[in-house]
Amino acid sequence: MTLRDTLALSFRTVASYRTRSLLIVLAMALGVAAVVVLTALGDGARRYVVGQFSSLGSNLIFVLPGRAETSGGFPGAALGQTPRDLTLEDARFIGRLPQVRRMAPLNVGEAELTYGGRLREVTVLGSTAELLPIRNMRLSQGSFLASGSERSAQIVLGSTLAREFFPDGEAVGRRVRLGDNRFRVSGVLAPQGEAMGFNSDEIAIIPVDYAQEMFNTNSLFRILIEARSRSGIEPAKAAISHLLKQRHEGEEDVTVITQDAILATFDRILRALTLGVAGIAAISLAVAGILVMNVMLVAVAQRTAEIGLLKALGAPAADIRRLFFAEALWLSLAGGAIGYVLGNAGAWAIRLAYPQLPAWPPAWASAAGIATAVATGIIASLLPAARAARLDPVLALSGK
Amino acid sequence: MIRLSAITRLFRMGDQEVRALNGIDLDIASGEYVSIMGPSGSGKSTLLNVIGLLDRPDSGRYELDGTDVTDLSETERARVRREKIGFVFQSFHLVPRLTAAENIELPLMLEGVDPAERKARVDAALDAFDLGDRARHRPPELSGGQRQRVAIARATILRPTALLADEPTGNLDHRIGAEVMALLEGLHHAGTTLIVVTHDRELGARAHRHIAMRDGEIVADEK
Ligand SMILES: Nc1ncnc2c1ncn2[C@@H]1O[C@H](COP(=O)(O)OP(=O)(O)OP(=O)(O)O)[C@@H](O)[C@H]1O
Ligand SMILES: [Mg+2]
């Protein structure tokens, strides 16, 4: 029997046992759809996080005080030393490195913002003019901290704060009180919403010196650095580490991490998560496989006389085996295809419901889902096909 | 040509042993028309199954067209069945999902004949068996006589040397049964060896050689 005839004949069989076939196809389709939808979700989450993190800026390097070590902590701790501060001086030296395009020191704290009768606790960032381009922030009114303005009492408000305190929209030029100091509003940030769990619409930004004074600290919370190019990130990182080690008397007591490294970590974790989720969904395909096997076994029992007839007509065992394989192949191919369509429809519905989430099923997952369905179907048909091929023709003809 | 020597076939049912065939010696020449008769359980069907290579004897030798087919592998037996044997059953054994034409086409498919030639041969067979207007009907839509005609067309489409019919008229009324027998006899006239198992004395008598069986043995063999 030729392959074409085998496929055609088994297709006729599958098509004529409508309910039975629909049941199997549905089970297969749901399994494949689950793989497609869940990987779309997983991969969508990955893209979302990576996208959000990328939107913070590009070619970024972060310097944190203290050494992030997996064990042992700060090496000097045993000698009763505390980690050295990361100072504004350090930041200025970094800013002068040729590998660095821009640098913004950062202090973070909480303070009370008051104007007129209003009063509110806000998150305060202390930084410099460079923060705006490094963090890809935009202004809706006025100007940002002027460069070299560290000693002038300016404040930039997040869009929500500005709206709350100045419902008339006239914020620029007003004098507000933050903690014990008075500041002149120089600008208002454009609304940007939340990024990485940080809502820049509800912050106030002041020059870093004022922040250090207000929070009574000499140590920076972070230094944000932008390298000159993507390929310049690693050299810049090395230069920064080297510089800070020199300035800190040979101690490596700061952590320098690149945006790329953090991105890669997120990417890895979320990819692993997606893979795990896909694996769980694939288990439902195995269940579908068991269903296929059972239904095929029933089919062999139902069609015993027919198998006997094929044998009497001179069909070799191999032909009969192939006919049953081909049936399983058709069923699982149909299941895979329908599941693929269902899954993509599901992913589309998710994208519709959550426009921020780029829930596109990755190609590998769809391919793996369909391949698993087909492989499961064929494996599940091994036993029934072998059983059919082994039937004794005389007994089979009499339906036993 | 069929030559059976000392063929036995045992069935074991629990601790009981049935000798369905008990030392059968039988020669049937090409082109003969043989009827096999005998009481129920005498081994007629078993004999036909052994001749048709559907069943294997427990001992004895079987020579078909000059070659020993006793010890052929299962695949080779399938090929011999396909090429040399045509079966006609009491219960027709048509595939219910397939049309009359498709049922007749099955052996050609198994043989790997290409579709264009298949169609030509099936059309010819439909005409020869007066089924032209039933080609696209499925078995449930056919009468008993039509079903058996489809089965005979299917059994002969590959031009077997021997046609083995096990009570081919058993499920048909007398008149239709006689028509089917006439059809089989026509094939015999065209040169096919025809072996018919039947309970019907009248039909059995039409054969040119009459074999009677009892308890797995041939008790009479008259020409
Ligand atoms: N698969 C089997 N298992 C056990 N015994 C069997 C089997 N097939 C046939 N027999 C026995 O072998 C004997 C011969 O059976 P067979 O079917 O050849 O008889 P038969 O002459 O065709 O009878 P009938 O006219 O009723 O069709 C019977 O006793 C039957 O019970
Ligand atoms: Mg019988």
Tab-separated table of N, CA and C in Angstrom, chain A residues 1-2 4-5 8-9 12-14 16-17 303 305-306 308-317 319 323 327 392-394 396-399, chain B residues 49 54-55 74-75 78-79 81-82 85 87 89 92-99 102-103 106-107 109-113 115 118 138 154-155:
chain	number	residue	atom	x	y	z
A	1	MET	N	0.844	-1.194	0.000
A	1	MET	CA	0.000	0.000	0.000
A	1	MET	C	0.885	1.251	0.000
A	2	THR	N	0.602	2.176	-0.865
A	2	THR	CA	1.445	3.368	-0.923
A	2	THR	C	1.108	4.301	0.241
A	4	ARG	N	0.502	7.424	0.125
A	4	ARG	CA	-0.635	8.271	-0.230
A	4	ARG	C	-1.958	7.581	0.068
A	5	ASP	N	-2.044	6.296	-0.351
A	5	ASP	CA	-3.281	5.548	-0.127
A	5	ASP	C	-3.512	5.323	1.361
A	8	ALA	N	-4.797	8.525	2.716
A	8	ALA	CA	-6.151	8.814	2.232
A	8	ALA	C	-7.175	7.906	2.923
A	9	LEU	N	-6.844	6.619	2.998
A	9	LEU	CA	-7.790	5.662	3.584
A	9	LEU	C	-7.998	5.951	5.073
A	12	ARG	N	-10.227	8.881	5.582
A	12	ARG	CA	-11.642	8.518	5.457
A	12	ARG	C	-12.170	7.940	6.769
A	13	THR	N	-11.355	7.066	7.356
A	13	THR	CA	-11.775	6.424	8.598
A	13	THR	C	-11.983	7.466	9.692
A	14	VAL	N	-10.970	8.334	9.854
A	14	VAL	CA	-11.040	9.359	10.892
A	14	VAL	C	-12.260	10.247	10.683
A	16	SER	N	-15.018	9.508	9.217
A	16	SER	CA	-16.327	8.869	9.357
A	16	SER	C	-16.679	8.565	10.814
A	17	TYR	N	-15.653	8.427	11.680
A	17	TYR	CA	-15.955	8.262	13.114
A	17	TYR	C	-15.947	9.643	13.753
A	303	ARG	N	-13.254	-2.627	15.148
A	303	ARG	CA	-13.020	-2.905	13.733
A	303	ARG	C	-12.279	-4.215	13.519
A	305	ALA	N	-13.299	-7.199	12.768
A	305	ALA	CA	-13.698	-7.934	11.571
A	305	ALA	C	-13.095	-7.295	10.322
A	306	GLU	N	-13.046	-5.963	10.354
A	306	GLU	CA	-12.501	-5.246	9.206
A	306	GLU	C	-11.004	-5.523	9.044
A	308	GLY	N	-9.577	-8.243	10.045
A	308	GLY	CA	-9.536	-9.605	9.515
A	308	GLY	C	-9.739	-9.608	8.008
A	309	LEU	N	-10.676	-8.794	7.548
A	309	LEU	CA	-10.932	-8.719	6.111
A	309	LEU	C	-9.692	-8.241	5.361
A	310	LEU	N	-9.068	-7.156	5.883
A	310	LEU	CA	-7.867	-6.640	5.221
A	310	LEU	C	-6.809	-7.730	5.133
A	311	LYS	N	-6.701	-8.521	6.199
A	311	LYS	CA	-5.726	-9.616	6.183
A	311	LYS	C	-6.103	-10.654	5.138
A	312	ALA	N	-7.405	-10.965	5.063
A	312	ALA	CA	-7.852	-11.946	4.074
A	312	ALA	C	-7.597	-11.437	2.658
A	313	LEU	N	-7.680	-10.110	2.491
A	313	LEU	CA	-7.412	-9.542	1.170
A	313	LEU	C	-5.918	-9.496	0.873
A	314	GLY	N	-5.121	-9.841	1.870
A	314	GLY	CA	-3.680	-9.912	1.640
A	314	GLY	C	-2.906	-8.705	2.129
A	315	ALA	N	-3.474	-7.936	3.062
A	315	ALA	CA	-2.720	-6.818	3.633
A	315	ALA	C	-1.701	-7.360	4.618
A	316	PRO	N	-0.410	-7.045	4.426
A	316	PRO	CA	0.588	-7.477	5.408
A	316	PRO	C	0.431	-6.684	6.714
A	317	ALA	N	0.982	-7.245	7.792
A	317	ALA	CA	0.867	-6.603	9.109
A	317	ALA	C	1.332	-5.152	9.062
A	319	ASP	N	1.143	-2.947	6.722
A	319	ASP	CA	0.122	-2.046	6.175
A	319	ASP	C	-0.910	-1.701	7.230
A	323	LEU	N	-1.788	1.936	8.846
A	323	LEU	CA	-3.117	2.549	8.779
A	323	LEU	C	-3.499	3.159	10.122
A	327	GLU	N	-3.958	7.113	11.199
A	327	GLU	CA	-5.138	7.670	11.875
A	327	GLU	C	-4.724	8.575	13.028
A	392	ASP	N	-5.138	-12.516	14.821
A	392	ASP	CA	-5.235	-13.719	14.009
A	392	ASP	C	-6.348	-13.502	12.987
A	393	PRO	N	-6.065	-13.684	11.694
A	393	PRO	CA	-7.064	-13.322	10.680
A	393	PRO	C	-8.381	-14.090	10.812
A	394	VAL	N	-8.318	-15.390	11.126
A	394	VAL	CA	-9.564	-16.171	11.190
A	394	VAL	C	-10.434	-15.694	12.347
A	396	ALA	N	-10.231	-12.817	13.799
A	396	ALA	CA	-10.624	-11.433	13.555
A	396	ALA	C	-11.844	-11.380	12.638
A	397	LEU	N	-11.834	-12.219	11.604
A	397	LEU	CA	-12.961	-12.224	10.664
A	397	LEU	C	-14.272	-12.558	11.361
A	398	SER	N	-14.178	-13.461	12.356
A	398	SER	CA	-15.405	-13.806	13.057
A	398	SER	C	-15.702	-12.793	14.162
A	399	GLY	N	-14.899	-11.705	14.197
A	399	GLY	CA	-15.177	-10.619	15.128
A	399	GLY	C	-14.722	-10.897	16.546
B	49	ASN	N	-9.964	-22.082	5.233
B	49	ASN	CA	-9.004	-21.115	5.774
B	49	ASN	C	-7.568	-21.572	5.587
B	54	LEU	N	-5.157	-18.386	5.455
B	54	LEU	CA	-5.569	-17.552	6.584
B	54	LEU	C	-5.203	-18.251	7.879
B	55	ASP	N	-5.192	-19.582	7.824
B	55	ASP	CA	-4.912	-20.387	9.012
B	55	ASP	C	-3.717	-21.275	8.705
B	74	GLU	N	4.691	-14.705	7.713
B	74	GLU	CA	3.367	-14.064	7.703
B	74	GLU	C	3.244	-13.074	6.548
B	75	THR	N	4.324	-12.331	6.289
B	75	THR	CA	4.299	-11.344	5.205
B	75	THR	C	4.162	-12.028	3.849
B	78	ALA	N	0.715	-13.235	3.324
B	78	ALA	CA	-0.165	-12.128	2.941
B	78	ALA	C	-0.047	-11.863	1.440
B	79	ARG	N	1.196	-11.904	0.943
B	79	ARG	CA	1.395	-11.651	-0.489
B	79	ARG	C	0.718	-12.738	-1.322
B	81	ARG	N	-1.831	-14.610	-0.491
B	81	ARG	CA	-3.279	-14.381	-0.401
B	81	ARG	C	-3.720	-13.315	-1.393
B	82	ARG	N	-2.936	-12.242	-1.416
B	82	ARG	CA	-3.292	-11.119	-2.276
B	82	ARG	C	-3.267	-11.537	-3.744
B	85	ILE	N	-5.409	-15.775	-4.049
B	85	ILE	CA	-6.632	-16.229	-3.391
B	85	ILE	C	-7.671	-15.123	-3.365
B	87	PHE	N	-11.392	-14.472	-1.395
B	87	PHE	CA	-12.350	-15.004	-0.419
B	87	PHE	C	-13.726	-14.381	-0.623
B	89	PHE	N	-17.305	-14.393	1.636
B	89	PHE	CA	-17.813	-14.831	2.937
B	89	PHE	C	-19.332	-14.788	2.975
B	92	PHE	N	-20.459	-11.272	3.846
B	92	PHE	CA	-19.979	-10.254	2.887
B	92	PHE	C	-18.685	-9.548	3.296
B	93	HIS	N	-18.624	-9.110	4.565
B	93	HIS	CA	-17.442	-8.396	5.042
B	93	HIS	C	-17.068	-7.207	4.189
B	94	LEU	N	-18.040	-6.330	3.962
B	94	LEU	CA	-17.717	-5.071	3.282
B	94	LEU	C	-17.373	-4.031	4.339
B	95	VAL	N	-16.527	-3.067	3.961
B	95	VAL	CA	-16.203	-1.986	4.891
B	95	VAL	C	-17.334	-0.958	4.807
B	96	PRO	N	-18.072	-0.756	5.906
B	96	PRO	CA	-19.304	0.030	5.831
B	96	PRO	C	-19.093	1.496	5.459
B	97	ARG	N	-17.901	2.036	5.771
B	97	ARG	CA	-17.683	3.461	5.470
B	97	ARG	C	-17.389	3.703	4.003
B	98	LEU	N	-16.974	2.649	3.302
B	98	LEU	CA	-16.523	2.839	1.923
B	98	LEU	C	-17.641	2.507	0.955
B	99	THR	N	-17.646	3.193	-0.174
B	99	THR	CA	-18.661	2.933	-1.192
B	99	THR	C	-18.377	1.587	-1.844
B	102	GLU	N	-15.257	1.746	-3.763
B	102	GLU	CA	-14.056	1.783	-2.915
B	102	GLU	C	-13.767	0.425	-2.282
B	103	ASN	N	-14.838	-0.309	-1.951
B	103	ASN	CA	-14.630	-1.652	-1.425
B	103	ASN	C	-13.954	-2.529	-2.462
B	106	LEU	N	-10.183	-1.852	-2.809
B	106	LEU	CA	-9.244	-2.151	-1.712
B	106	LEU	C	-8.064	-3.055	-2.087
B	107	PRO	N	-8.315	-4.214	-2.736
B	107	PRO	CA	-7.172	-5.076	-3.059
B	107	PRO	C	-6.174	-4.404	-3.997
B	109	MET	N	-5.514	-1.270	-4.044
B	109	MET	CA	-4.778	-0.351	-3.188
B	109	MET	C	-3.687	-1.097	-2.435
B	110	LEU	N	-4.069	-2.242	-1.859
B	110	LEU	CA	-3.096	-3.029	-1.102
B	110	LEU	C	-1.959	-3.476	-2.014
B	111	GLU	N	-2.284	-3.742	-3.271
B	111	GLU	CA	-1.289	-4.211	-4.229
B	111	GLU	C	-0.424	-3.049	-4.719
B	112	GLY	N	-0.868	-1.795	-4.501
B	112	GLY	CA	-0.087	-0.634	-4.921
B	112	GLY	C	-0.293	-0.277	-6.387
B	113	VAL	N	-1.429	-0.650	-6.945
B	113	VAL	CA	-1.735	-0.286	-8.333
B	113	VAL	C	-2.015	1.220	-8.394
B	115	PRO	N	-3.557	4.905	-9.200
B	115	PRO	CA	-4.976	5.300	-9.147
B	115	PRO	C	-5.691	5.284	-10.498
B	118	ARG	N	-6.433	1.825	-11.374
B	118	ARG	CA	-7.411	1.330	-10.413
B	118	ARG	C	-8.816	1.686	-10.842
B	138	ARG	N	-23.074	3.068	-0.283
B	138	ARG	CA	-22.380	2.359	0.780
B	138	ARG	C	-23.116	1.056	1.079
B	154	ARG	N	-14.770	-7.667	-5.482
B	154	ARG	CA	-13.557	-7.364	-4.729
B	154	ARG	C	-12.623	-8.578	-4.690
B	155	ALA	N	-13.218	-9.766	-4.485
B	155	ALA	CA	-12.398	-10.975	-4.365
B	155	ALA	C	-11.701	-11.321	-5.675
